[in-house]
Amino acid sequence: MALPHLRDHARIALVGDQTSIQQELTRHGLSPNAFDVCHAPEVIGMDESPTTAVKTKPKASLNVGMQQLQKSQLDVFISAGSTGAFLTSAVLNLGLLEGIKRPAAGALYPTSEGISLLIDVGVNTELKPDSYVDFARMGTVYMNSLFQLDNPSVALMNMGEEKSKGPKVVQEAYEALEAAQGLNFIGNAEGRDLPRGKADIYVCDGFTGNILLKFGEAFYELLRQRLSLDEQLTDFSYEEIGGLPFLGVNGNIILGHGISGPKAFKNMILRGQELMEHNLLENMRHAFQETEHS
Amino acid sequence: MALPHLRDHARIALVGDQTSIQQELTRHGLSPNAFDVCHAPEVIGMDESPTTAVKTKPKASLNVGMQQLQKSQLDVFISAGSTGAFLTSAVLNLGLLEGIKRPAAGALYPTSEGISLLIDVGVNTELKPDSYVDFARMGTVYMNSLFQLDNPSVALMNMGEEKSKGPKVVQEAYEALEAAQGLNFIGNAEGRDLPRGKADIYVCDGFTGNILLKFGEAFYELLRQRLSLDEQLTDFSYEEIGGLPFLGVNGNIILGHGISGPKAFKNMILRGQELMEHNLLENMRHAFQETEHS
């Protein structure tokens, strides 16, 4: 277990049913008071309607965690719960940052050149052109804050390099990105550019991004198994990556994979800490204020 | 060069500028008359507008090849030219099969269970729900004809398993697929299902399919390079796969990658031969006639 090590650097609170949590701690040979506990007796199942569940279960761990974050009792909240419920609870309890219409989930992944961000990977099924610009801007602040990338490049996911390619909304997004101030927009990217690190940030709708992300994960797993790799290329593993930052809401939140184990949780906590240490929220507010006033 | 071996099984004609072709043959130590040549003096560049180029250059190799195919002077036509021009020329010269509104390109790829087909991978940027059904039906005939798969399973690419997931058109496509006769529709598939072989056929719009296909190709290349693999996993290589069948038009055509070398061309020819040997067109006509009359 990596938690004792992490505890040297962060104070960790566990959100959930107090009795169950304390029983688990005891089962792992720890004192039942080893961690702060935020009691949350209700549970949202993976198969529940996110909106209904979040609204009718105020004491679900997702809601309690987001509320603690909103009250600044926590700096960061991480979860491996239902994506839909996570997002709904975040928007409801934290609200959106000023100037942002739609939040989005980003996925970091290694390329032959370094690391890139794909945004959105599952929040928005259908988009207006302006939201692509918001995603590009949020991605820019994120890559700039977390990796000190100055003026990171942004590409639009498409099925060809020419601006006349793709569905109408994507062509309109191209125009909007080209016209936007303060972005290093380099044009369209194709699927083949993703592993090659053509851009620092790729923007797309959540439908496309979600299918790409899950395909990449499973394709990597298939190759790993067929090659009997254990240690190599671990930087492609979701366990090492930890979780996805949800950008655009008024709080630092990280969503993990539904099947996350101890290693993934450790890395989710680290990803969350990074958001805080690099003042992501403050930088994000600042960037969108500048845009509003420009 | 693999061609002399192939020539034992197929009569190969080369379509293009006669003088250039004969010079190339001589340069490779072959007789200038080693192959039949269909003279096609005009050339369509990769950067030309497909519609304009196809219409204003009747003697371009794509048009000449398609015309020869239409007149049954050829059984199969393969090309590694511009995708847009290839499709435009095919529809113009060959026409669509009766009952099919939109043609589509399919991509075969290996999974942990065998082989699957992703359709469409780049022809149609935006779709009506009915076209997903046509693609499912064309894919069914293809997998049945080429791999003797009885009642192959069809899944709809989406960002979740529930039928309420995804953009409106995808939700409507789900309904249409569920209502269609003669398909083994098993519901939605997620990106992670693609390498796992959940279904024999995955249907999606050409925007999504194109990005997935190109991402998969380049991701495989990146892993192969980082692992210094030479021979392993070659079944993922586009060179081994050869080319993509274009389904829905009245002729056997295969489109190769723009960067195809000798090995890829050999495999494109083999893929084309398979279409003919397995009576794909006849089976396709039959399947759509049955649907029309049912």
Coordinates of C-alpha atoms in Angstrom, one line a residue:
Chain A
M1 CA 0.0 0.0 0.0
A2 CA 1.4 3.4 -1.0
L3 CA -0.9 5.4 1.3
P4 CA 1.4 5.7 4.3
H5 CA 3.9 7.3 2.0
L6 CA 1.4 9.7 0.6
R7 CA 0.3 10.7 4.1
D8 CA 3.6 12.3 4.6
H9 CA 2.7 14.8 1.9
A10 CA -1.0 15.2 2.2
R11 CA -3.7 14.9 4.7
I12 CA -6.2 12.4 3.4
A13 CA -9.9 12.2 4.3
L14 CA -12.1 9.3 3.3
V15 CA -15.6 10.0 2.2
G16 CA -18.2 7.3 2.7
D17 CA -20.1 5.2 5.2
Q18 CA -18.2 5.7 8.5
T19 CA -18.7 2.2 9.9
S20 CA -17.7 0.5 6.6
I21 CA -14.6 2.7 6.3
Q22 CA -13.5 2.0 9.8
Q23 CA -14.1 -1.8 9.4
E24 CA -11.9 -1.7 6.3
L25 CA -9.2 0.2 8.1
T26 CA -9.1 -2.3 10.9
R27 CA -9.1 -5.2 8.4
H28 CA -5.9 -3.6 6.9
G29 CA -4.3 -3.4 10.4
L30 CA -4.7 0.4 10.7
S31 CA -6.3 2.3 13.5
P32 CA -10.0 3.1 12.7
N33 CA -9.0 6.7 13.3
A34 CA -6.0 6.6 11.0
F35 CA -7.8 8.9 8.6
D36 CA -10.4 11.7 8.8
V37 CA -13.7 10.3 7.7
C38 CA -16.5 12.4 6.1
H39 CA -19.6 10.3 6.8
A40 CA -21.7 9.7 3.7
P41 CA -24.3 7.0 4.3
E42 CA -25.9 7.0 0.8
V43 CA -24.5 5.2 -2.3
I44 CA -25.0 6.0 -6.0
G45 CA -24.9 2.8 -8.1
M46 CA -23.2 2.7 -11.5
D47 CA -26.5 1.9 -13.2
E48 CA -28.6 4.7 -11.6
S49 CA -29.7 7.8 -13.5
P50 CA -27.0 10.4 -12.6
T51 CA -29.4 13.4 -12.4
T52 CA -32.0 11.6 -10.3
A53 CA -29.5 9.9 -8.0
V54 CA -27.4 13.1 -7.3
K55 CA -30.6 15.1 -6.6
T56 CA -32.3 12.5 -4.4
K57 CA -29.3 11.3 -2.4
P58 CA -27.7 14.4 -0.8
K59 CA -25.7 12.2 1.5
A60 CA -24.1 10.1 -1.2
S61 CA -20.3 10.2 -1.0
L62 CA -20.0 12.1 -4.3
N63 CA -22.3 14.9 -3.0
V64 CA -20.7 15.0 0.5
G65 CA -17.2 15.2 -1.1
M66 CA -18.2 18.0 -3.5
Q67 CA -19.8 19.9 -0.7
Q68 CA -16.7 19.6 1.5
L69 CA -14.7 20.9 -1.4
Q70 CA -17.1 23.7 -2.0
K71 CA -16.8 24.8 1.7
S72 CA -12.9 24.6 1.4
Q73 CA -12.8 21.7 3.9
L74 CA -11.0 19.8 1.2
D75 CA -8.6 21.1 -1.5
V76 CA -9.1 18.3 -3.9
F77 CA -11.8 15.6 -4.3
I78 CA -11.1 12.3 -6.1
S79 CA -13.5 9.5 -7.0
A80 CA -13.8 6.4 -9.1
G81 CA -17.6 6.5 -9.2
S82 CA -20.1 6.9 -12.0
T83 CA -18.9 9.5 -14.6
G84 CA -22.4 10.9 -15.1
A85 CA -23.1 11.3 -11.4
F86 CA -19.6 12.7 -10.7
L87 CA -20.2 15.4 -13.3
T88 CA -23.7 16.2 -12.3
S89 CA -22.7 16.5 -8.6
A90 CA -19.7 18.7 -9.5
V91 CA -21.8 21.1 -11.5
L92 CA -24.6 21.2 -8.9
N93 CA -22.4 21.6 -5.9
L94 CA -19.4 23.5 -7.2
G95 CA -20.9 25.4 -10.2
L96 CA -19.0 26.4 -13.3
L97 CA -16.1 28.9 -13.5
E98 CA -17.2 32.2 -14.8
G99 CA -17.1 32.4 -18.6
I100 CA -17.3 28.6 -19.2
K101 CA -20.5 27.2 -20.7
R102 CA -19.6 23.5 -20.7
P103 CA -17.2 21.6 -18.5
A104 CA -15.0 18.9 -20.0
A105 CA -12.8 15.9 -19.0
G106 CA -9.3 15.8 -20.2
A107 CA -7.1 12.8 -20.7
L108 CA -3.3 13.0 -20.6
Y109 CA -1.3 10.4 -22.5
P110 CA 2.3 9.8 -23.6
T111 CA 3.4 10.4 -27.2
S112 CA 6.7 10.0 -29.0
E113 CA 7.4 13.7 -28.2
G114 CA 6.3 13.9 -24.6
I115 CA 2.8 14.2 -23.2
S116 CA -0.5 15.5 -24.8
L117 CA -4.0 16.3 -23.6
L118 CA -7.2 15.1 -25.3
I119 CA -10.2 17.1 -24.3
D120 CA -13.2 16.3 -24.1
V121 CA -13.3 12.5 -23.4
G122 CA -16.8 12.0 -22.4
V123 CA -18.8 14.8 -20.9
N124 CA -20.4 16.5 -23.9
T125 CA -22.0 14.3 -26.6
E126 CA -22.9 17.2 -28.9
L127 CA -21.2 20.6 -29.0
K128 CA -21.6 24.1 -30.4
P129 CA -18.4 25.5 -32.1
D130 CA -17.8 28.0 -29.2
S131 CA -17.3 25.1 -26.7
Y132 CA -14.3 23.8 -28.7
V133 CA -12.7 27.2 -28.0
D134 CA -13.5 26.9 -24.3
F135 CA -11.9 23.4 -24.3
A136 CA -8.9 24.7 -26.1
R137 CA -8.5 27.5 -23.6
M138 CA -9.0 25.2 -20.5
G139 CA -6.5 22.8 -22.0
T140 CA -4.0 25.6 -22.6
V141 CA -4.2 26.8 -19.0
Y142 CA -3.9 23.1 -17.8
M143 CA -0.9 22.3 -19.9
N144 CA 0.7 25.6 -19.0
S145 CA 0.1 25.3 -15.3
L146 CA 1.0 21.6 -14.8
F147 CA 3.8 21.2 -17.3
Q148 CA 5.0 24.8 -17.7
L149 CA 4.4 24.6 -21.4
D150 CA 4.5 28.1 -22.8
N151 CA 1.9 28.7 -25.4
P152 CA 1.0 25.0 -25.9
S153 CA -0.2 24.1 -29.4
V154 CA -3.9 23.2 -30.0
A155 CA -5.2 21.0 -32.8
L156 CA -8.8 20.1 -33.8
M157 CA -9.4 16.4 -34.2
N158 CA -10.7 15.8 -37.7
M159 CA -10.6 13.2 -40.5
G160 CA -8.2 15.2 -42.6
E161 CA -5.9 18.2 -42.6
E162 CA -7.9 20.6 -44.7
K163 CA -10.3 22.9 -43.0
S164 CA -13.1 21.9 -45.3
K165 CA -13.0 18.3 -43.9
G166 CA -15.4 16.8 -41.4
P167 CA -19.0 17.4 -40.1
K168 CA -20.3 21.0 -40.3
V169 CA -19.9 21.7 -36.6
V170 CA -16.3 20.7 -36.8
Q171 CA -15.7 23.0 -39.8
E172 CA -17.3 25.8 -37.8
A173 CA -15.2 24.9 -34.8
Y174 CA -12.1 25.4 -37.0
E175 CA -13.3 28.9 -37.9
A176 CA -14.0 29.7 -34.2
L177 CA -10.6 28.4 -33.1
E178 CA -8.8 30.3 -35.8
A179 CA -10.5 33.5 -34.8
A180 CA -9.9 33.1 -31.0
Q181 CA -7.4 35.3 -29.3
G182 CA -4.6 33.8 -27.1
L183 CA -4.6 30.3 -28.5
N184 CA -1.8 28.6 -30.4
F185 CA -4.1 26.9 -32.9
I186 CA -2.2 24.8 -35.4
G187 CA -5.2 23.5 -37.5
N188 CA -6.6 20.0 -37.8
A189 CA -5.1 16.8 -36.5
E190 CA -5.9 13.3 -37.7
G191 CA -6.0 10.2 -35.6
R192 CA -2.5 9.3 -36.6
D193 CA -1.2 12.5 -35.1
L194 CA -2.3 11.6 -31.6
P195 CA 0.5 9.2 -30.7
R196 CA 3.0 11.3 -32.6
G197 CA 2.6 14.4 -30.5
K198 CA 1.8 16.8 -33.3
A199 CA 0.1 19.1 -30.8
D200 CA 0.1 19.6 -27.0
I201 CA -3.7 19.7 -26.9
Y202 CA -6.3 18.0 -29.1
V203 CA -9.9 19.2 -28.9
C204 CA -12.9 17.1 -29.8
D205 CA -16.5 16.3 -28.7
G206 CA -16.9 13.9 -25.9
F207 CA -18.3 11.1 -28.1
T208 CA -15.2 11.0 -30.2
G209 CA -12.9 11.5 -27.3
N210 CA -14.5 8.8 -25.2
I211 CA -14.3 6.2 -27.9
L212 CA -10.7 7.1 -28.7
L213 CA -9.6 7.0 -25.0
K214 CA -11.3 3.6 -24.3
F215 CA -9.9 2.2 -27.6
G216 CA -6.4 3.3 -26.7
E217 CA -6.6 1.8 -23.3
A218 CA -7.8 -1.6 -24.5
F219 CA -5.5 -1.7 -27.5
Y220 CA -2.6 -1.1 -25.2
E221 CA -3.8 -3.9 -22.9
L222 CA -4.2 -6.3 -25.9
L223 CA -0.6 -5.6 -27.2
R224 CA 0.8 -5.8 -23.6
Q225 CA -0.8 -9.2 -23.1
R226 CA 0.2 -10.6 -26.5
L227 CA 3.8 -9.4 -25.9
S228 CA 3.8 -10.5 -22.3
L229 CA 5.0 -7.1 -21.2
D230 CA 4.9 -6.4 -17.5
E231 CA 7.0 -3.4 -16.8
Q232 CA 7.5 -1.8 -20.2
L233 CA 5.4 1.1 -21.5
T234 CA 3.7 1.5 -18.1
D235 CA 3.2 5.2 -18.9
F236 CA 0.3 4.1 -21.1
S237 CA -1.4 2.3 -18.2
Y238 CA -4.5 4.0 -16.7
E239 CA -3.2 2.9 -13.3
E240 CA -0.1 5.0 -13.8
I241 CA -2.0 7.9 -15.2
G242 CA -4.4 7.7 -12.3
G243 CA -7.4 9.7 -13.3
L244 CA -8.9 12.4 -15.5
P245 CA -9.1 16.1 -14.5
F246 CA -12.6 17.6 -14.9
L247 CA -12.1 21.1 -16.1
G248 CA -14.5 24.1 -16.0
V249 CA -16.0 23.6 -12.5
N250 CA -15.2 25.6 -9.5
G251 CA -13.0 23.0 -7.6
N252 CA -10.2 20.6 -8.1
I253 CA -11.6 17.2 -9.0
I254 CA -10.2 14.0 -10.5
L255 CA -12.2 11.1 -11.8
G256 CA -10.7 7.6 -11.8
H257 CA -11.5 4.5 -13.7
G258 CA -14.3 2.4 -12.3
I259 CA -11.9 -0.5 -11.9
S260 CA -9.2 1.5 -10.1
G261 CA -7.1 -0.5 -7.6
P262 CA -4.5 0.8 -5.0
K263 CA -1.9 2.0 -7.5
A264 CA -4.5 3.9 -9.5
F265 CA -5.9 5.5 -6.4
K266 CA -2.4 6.6 -5.3
N267 CA -1.9 8.2 -8.7
M268 CA -5.3 9.9 -8.7
I269 CA -4.3 11.5 -5.4
L270 CA -1.0 12.7 -6.9
R271 CA -2.9 14.1 -10.0
G272 CA -5.2 15.9 -7.6
Q273 CA -2.3 17.4 -5.6
E274 CA -0.7 18.6 -8.8
L275 CA -3.8 20.6 -9.7
M276 CA -3.6 22.4 -6.3
E277 CA 0.2 22.9 -6.2
H278 CA 0.1 24.5 -9.7
N279 CA -2.8 26.8 -8.8
L280 CA -4.9 25.5 -11.7
L281 CA -8.2 27.0 -10.5
E282 CA -6.6 30.5 -10.0
N283 CA -5.0 30.4 -13.4
M284 CA -8.2 29.2 -15.0
R285 CA -10.2 32.0 -13.5
H286 CA -7.6 34.5 -14.6
A287 CA -7.5 33.2 -18.2
F288 CA -11.2 33.4 -18.6
Q289 CA -11.5 36.8 -17.0
E290 CA -8.9 38.1 -19.5
T291 CA -10.9 36.6 -22.3
E292 CA -14.2 38.1 -21.1
H293 CA -12.6 41.6 -20.9
S294 CA -10.6 41.5 -24.1
Chain B
M1 CA 9.0 -8.4 -55.3
A2 CA 6.0 -10.6 -54.8
L3 CA 4.4 -9.9 -58.1
P4 CA 5.8 -12.8 -60.2
H5 CA 4.3 -15.2 -57.6
L6 CA 0.9 -13.4 -57.7
R7 CA 1.0 -13.6 -61.5
D8 CA 0.6 -17.4 -61.3
H9 CA -2.9 -16.8 -59.8
A10 CA -4.1 -13.6 -61.4
R11 CA -3.8 -11.7 -64.6
I12 CA -2.7 -8.3 -63.6
A13 CA -3.2 -5.1 -65.7
L14 CA -1.5 -1.9 -64.8
V15 CA -3.5 1.3 -65.3
G16 CA -1.6 4.5 -65.9
D17 CA 0.6 6.3 -68.4
Q18 CA 1.8 3.6 -70.8
T19 CA 5.3 5.1 -71.4
S20 CA 6.0 5.6 -67.7
I21 CA 4.7 2.1 -66.8
Q22 CA 6.9 0.5 -69.5
Q23 CA 9.9 2.5 -68.4
E24 CA 9.4 1.3 -64.8
L25 CA 9.0 -2.4 -65.9
T26 CA 12.3 -2.1 -67.9
R27 CA 14.0 -0.5 -64.9
H28 CA 13.0 -3.6 -62.8
G29 CA 14.4 -5.9 -65.4
L30 CA 11.1 -7.0 -66.8
S31 CA 9.9 -7.0 -70.4
P32 CA 7.8 -3.8 -71.2
N33 CA 5.1 -6.2 -72.2
A34 CA 5.2 -8.3 -69.1
F35 CA 1.8 -6.9 -68.0
D36 CA -1.3 -5.6 -69.8
V37 CA -1.4 -1.9 -69.6
C38 CA -4.6 0.3 -69.6
H39 CA -3.3 3.6 -70.9
A40 CA -4.4 6.5 -68.6
P41 CA -2.5 9.7 -69.4
E42 CA -4.1 12.0 -66.8
V43 CA -3.2 12.1 -63.1
I44 CA -5.3 13.2 -60.1
G45 CA -3.2 14.7 -57.4
M46 CA -3.7 14.1 -53.7
D47 CA -4.5 17.8 -53.2
E48 CA -7.1 18.3 -56.0
S49 CA -10.8 18.7 -55.3
P50 CA -12.0 15.1 -55.8
T51 CA -15.3 16.0 -57.6
T52 CA -13.7 18.5 -60.0
A53 CA -10.7 16.3 -60.8
V54 CA -12.8 13.1 -61.4
K55 CA -15.2 15.0 -63.7
T56 CA -12.6 17.0 -65.7
K57 CA -10.1 14.2 -66.1
P58 CA -11.8 11.3 -67.8
K59 CA -8.5 9.7 -68.7
A60 CA -7.1 9.7 -65.1
S61 CA -6.1 6.2 -64.0
L62 CA -8.9 6.1 -61.4
N63 CA -11.5 6.8 -64.0
V64 CA -10.0 4.5 -66.6
G65 CA -9.7 1.6 -64.0
M66 CA -13.3 2.1 -62.9
Q67 CA -14.5 2.2 -66.5
Q68 CA -12.7 -1.1 -67.3
L69 CA -14.2 -2.6 -64.2
Q70 CA -17.7 -1.4 -65.2
K71 CA -17.3 -2.9 -68.7
S72 CA -16.1 -6.2 -67.0
Q73 CA -12.7 -5.9 -68.6
L74 CA -11.4 -6.2 -65.1
D75 CA -12.8 -8.2 -62.1
V76 CA -11.2 -6.1 -59.4
F77 CA -9.7 -2.6 -59.3
I78 CA -7.2 -1.5 -56.7
S79 CA -5.6 1.9 -56.1
A80 CA -3.6 3.8 -53.5
G81 CA -4.8 7.2 -54.8
S82 CA -6.8 10.0 -53.2
T83 CA -9.7 8.6 -51.1
G84 CA -12.1 11.3 -52.1
A85 CA -11.3 10.9 -55.8
F86 CA -11.5 7.1 -55.5
L87 CA -14.9 7.2 -54.0
T88 CA -16.2 9.9 -56.4
S89 CA -14.9 8.0 -59.4
A90 CA -16.4 4.7 -58.1
V91 CA -19.9 6.1 -57.6
L92 CA -19.8 8.0 -60.9
N93 CA -18.5 5.1 -63.0
L94 CA -19.9 2.0 -61.3
G95 CA -23.0 3.4 -59.5
L96 CA -24.5 2.1 -56.3
L97 CA -25.9 -1.3 -55.7
E98 CA -29.7 -1.3 -55.7
G99 CA -31.2 -0.5 -52.3
I100 CA -28.0 1.2 -50.9
K101 CA -28.1 4.9 -50.3
R102 CA -24.6 5.5 -49.1
P103 CA -21.4 3.5 -49.8
A104 CA -18.9 3.0 -47.0
A105 CA -15.3 1.8 -46.5
G106 CA -14.7 -1.0 -44.1
A107 CA -11.5 -1.7 -42.2
L108 CA -10.6 -5.2 -41.0
Y109 CA -8.4 -5.6 -38.0
P110 CA -7.2 -8.4 -35.6
T111 CA -8.7 -8.7 -32.1
S112 CA -8.1 -11.0 -29.2
E113 CA -10.9 -13.2 -30.6
G114 CA -10.2 -13.2 -34.3
I115 CA -10.9 -10.5 -36.8
S116 CA -13.5 -7.7 -36.9
L117 CA -14.8 -5.1 -39.3
L118 CA -15.2 -1.4 -38.6
I119 CA -17.5 0.4 -41.1
D120 CA -17.5 3.3 -42.1
V121 CA -13.9 4.5 -41.8
G122 CA -14.0 7.7 -43.8
V123 CA -16.6 8.1 -46.6
N124 CA -19.6 9.6 -44.7
T125 CA -19.0 12.5 -42.4
E126 CA -22.7 12.8 -41.3
L127 CA -25.3 10.1 -41.4
K128 CA -29.0 9.4 -41.2
P129 CA -30.0 6.5 -38.9
D130 CA -31.0 4.3 -41.9
S131 CA -27.4 4.3 -43.2
Y132 CA -26.2 2.6 -40.1
V133 CA -28.5 -0.2 -41.0
D134 CA -27.2 -0.3 -44.6
F135 CA -23.6 -0.5 -43.2
A136 CA -24.6 -3.2 -40.8
R137 CA -26.1 -5.2 -43.6
M138 CA -23.1 -4.7 -46.0
G139 CA -20.8 -5.7 -43.2
T140 CA -22.8 -8.8 -42.5
V141 CA -22.6 -9.9 -46.1
Y142 CA -18.9 -9.1 -46.2
M143 CA -18.0 -11.0 -43.1
N144 CA -20.3 -13.9 -44.1
S145 CA -18.9 -14.1 -47.6
L146 CA -15.2 -13.6 -46.8
F147 CA -14.9 -15.5 -43.5
Q148 CA -17.9 -17.8 -43.6
L149 CA -19.2 -16.2 -40.4
D150 CA -22.8 -17.3 -40.0
N151 CA -25.0 -14.6 -38.6
P152 CA -22.1 -12.2 -37.6
S153 CA -22.8 -10.0 -34.6
V154 CA -23.1 -6.2 -35.2
A155 CA -22.5 -3.5 -32.6
L156 CA -23.0 0.2 -32.7
M157 CA -20.0 2.3 -31.7
N158 CA -21.0 4.5 -28.8
M159 CA -19.7 6.1 -25.6
G160 CA -21.6 3.7 -23.3
E161 CA -23.6 0.5 -23.3
E162 CA -27.0 2.0 -22.6
K163 CA -29.2 2.8 -25.6
S164 CA -29.8 6.3 -24.2
K165 CA -26.1 7.2 -24.6
G166 CA -24.5 9.3 -27.3
P167 CA -25.7 11.9 -29.8
K168 CA -29.3 11.9 -31.0
V169 CA -28.5 10.4 -34.4
V170 CA -26.7 7.5 -32.7
Q171 CA -29.6 6.9 -30.4
E172 CA -31.9 6.8 -33.4
A173 CA -29.5 4.5 -35.2
Y174 CA -29.8 2.1 -32.2
E175 CA -33.6 2.0 -32.7
A176 CA -33.2 1.5 -36.4
L177 CA -30.7 -1.4 -35.9
E178 CA -32.9 -3.0 -33.3
A179 CA -35.9 -2.9 -35.6
A180 CA -34.1 -4.2 -38.7
Q181 CA -34.7 -7.7 -40.0
G182 CA -31.9 -10.2 -40.6
L183 CA -29.2 -8.6 -38.5
N184 CA -27.6 -10.0 -35.4
F185 CA -27.5 -6.7 -33.5
I186 CA -26.1 -7.0 -30.0
G187 CA -26.3 -3.3 -28.9
N188 CA -23.7 -0.6 -28.3
A189 CA -20.0 -1.2 -28.2
E190 CA -17.5 1.1 -26.5
G191 CA -14.0 1.9 -27.7
R192 CA -12.6 -0.7 -25.3
D193 CA -14.6 -3.4 -27.1
L194 CA -12.8 -2.9 -30.4
P195 CA -9.6 -4.8 -29.6
R196 CA -11.5 -7.4 -27.5
G197 CA -13.6 -8.7 -30.3
K198 CA -17.0 -8.2 -28.7
A199 CA -18.6 -8.0 -32.1
D200 CA -17.8 -9.1 -35.6
I201 CA -18.9 -5.8 -37.1
Y202 CA -18.9 -2.3 -35.6
V203 CA -20.9 0.4 -37.3
C204 CA -20.1 4.1 -37.0
D205 CA -20.0 7.3 -39.0
G206 CA -17.0 7.9 -41.2
F207 CA -15.7 10.8 -39.0
T208 CA -15.4 8.5 -35.9
G209 CA -14.2 5.5 -37.9
N210 CA -11.5 7.5 -39.7
I211 CA -10.1 8.9 -36.5
L212 CA -10.1 5.5 -34.8
L213 CA -8.5 3.7 -37.8
K214 CA -5.7 6.3 -38.1
F215 CA -5.1 6.4 -34.4
G216 CA -4.9 2.6 -34.2
E217 CA -2.4 2.5 -37.0
A218 CA -0.1 5.1 -35.5
F219 CA -0.4 3.9 -31.9
Y220 CA 0.6 0.4 -33.1
E221 CA 3.6 2.0 -35.0
L222 CA 4.6 3.9 -31.8
L223 CA 4.5 0.8 -29.6
R224 CA 6.3 -1.2 -32.2
Q225 CA 9.2 1.3 -32.4
R226 CA 9.5 1.7 -28.7
L227 CA 9.6 -2.0 -28.3
S228 CA 11.9 -2.6 -31.3
L229 CA 9.5 -5.2 -32.7
D230 CA 10.2 -6.2 -36.2
E231 CA 8.2 -9.4 -36.8
Q232 CA 5.8 -9.6 -34.0
L233 CA 2.2 -8.5 -34.3
T234 CA 2.5 -7.9 -38.0
D235 CA -1.2 -8.6 -38.4
F236 CA -1.8 -5.1 -37.1
S237 CA 0.3 -3.6 -39.9
Y238 CA -1.5 -1.8 -42.8
E239 CA 1.0 -3.4 -45.1
E240 CA -0.2 -6.9 -44.2
I241 CA -3.9 -5.8 -44.2
G242 CA -3.3 -4.3 -47.7
G243 CA -6.3 -2.1 -48.2
L244 CA -9.9 -1.3 -47.4
P245 CA -12.9 -2.7 -49.3
F246 CA -15.3 0.0 -50.5
L247 CA -18.8 -1.5 -50.1
G248 CA -22.0 -0.4 -51.8
V249 CA -20.8 0.3 -55.3
N250 CA -21.4 -2.0 -58.3
G251 CA -17.8 -3.4 -58.6
N252 CA -15.0 -5.0 -56.5
I253 CA -12.7 -2.2 -55.5
I254 CA -9.9 -1.9 -52.8
L255 CA -8.3 1.3 -51.6
G256 CA -4.8 1.2 -50.3
H257 CA -2.9 3.5 -48.0
G258 CA -1.3 6.5 -49.8
I259 CA 2.1 5.3 -48.6
S260 CA 1.7 1.7 -49.8
G261 CA 4.9 -0.1 -50.9
P262 CA 5.3 -3.5 -52.7
K263 CA 4.2 -5.6 -49.7
A264 CA 1.0 -3.5 -49.2
F265 CA 0.3 -3.7 -53.0
K266 CA 0.6 -7.5 -53.0
N267 CA -1.8 -7.7 -50.1
M268 CA -4.2 -5.2 -51.8
I269 CA -4.3 -7.5 -54.8
L270 CA -5.0 -10.5 -52.6
R271 CA -7.8 -8.7 -50.8
G272 CA -9.3 -7.8 -54.2
Q273 CA -9.1 -11.4 -55.3
E274 CA -10.9 -12.6 -52.2
L275 CA -13.8 -10.3 -52.9
M276 CA -14.2 -11.9 -56.3
E277 CA -13.6 -15.5 -55.2
H278 CA -16.2 -15.2 -52.5
N279 CA -18.8 -13.7 -54.8
L280 CA -19.2 -10.6 -52.7
L281 CA -21.1 -8.5 -55.2
E282 CA -23.6 -11.3 -56.0
N283 CA -24.2 -11.9 -52.3
M284 CA -24.6 -8.2 -51.6
R285 CA -27.2 -7.8 -54.4
H286 CA -29.0 -10.8 -53.1
A287 CA -29.1 -9.6 -49.5
F288 CA -30.4 -6.1 -50.5
Q289 CA -33.0 -7.6 -52.9
E290 CA -34.3 -9.8 -50.0
T291 CA -34.5 -6.7 -47.8
E292 CA -36.4 -4.7 -50.4
H293 CA -39.0 -7.4 -50.9
S294 CA -39.5 -8.3 -47.2

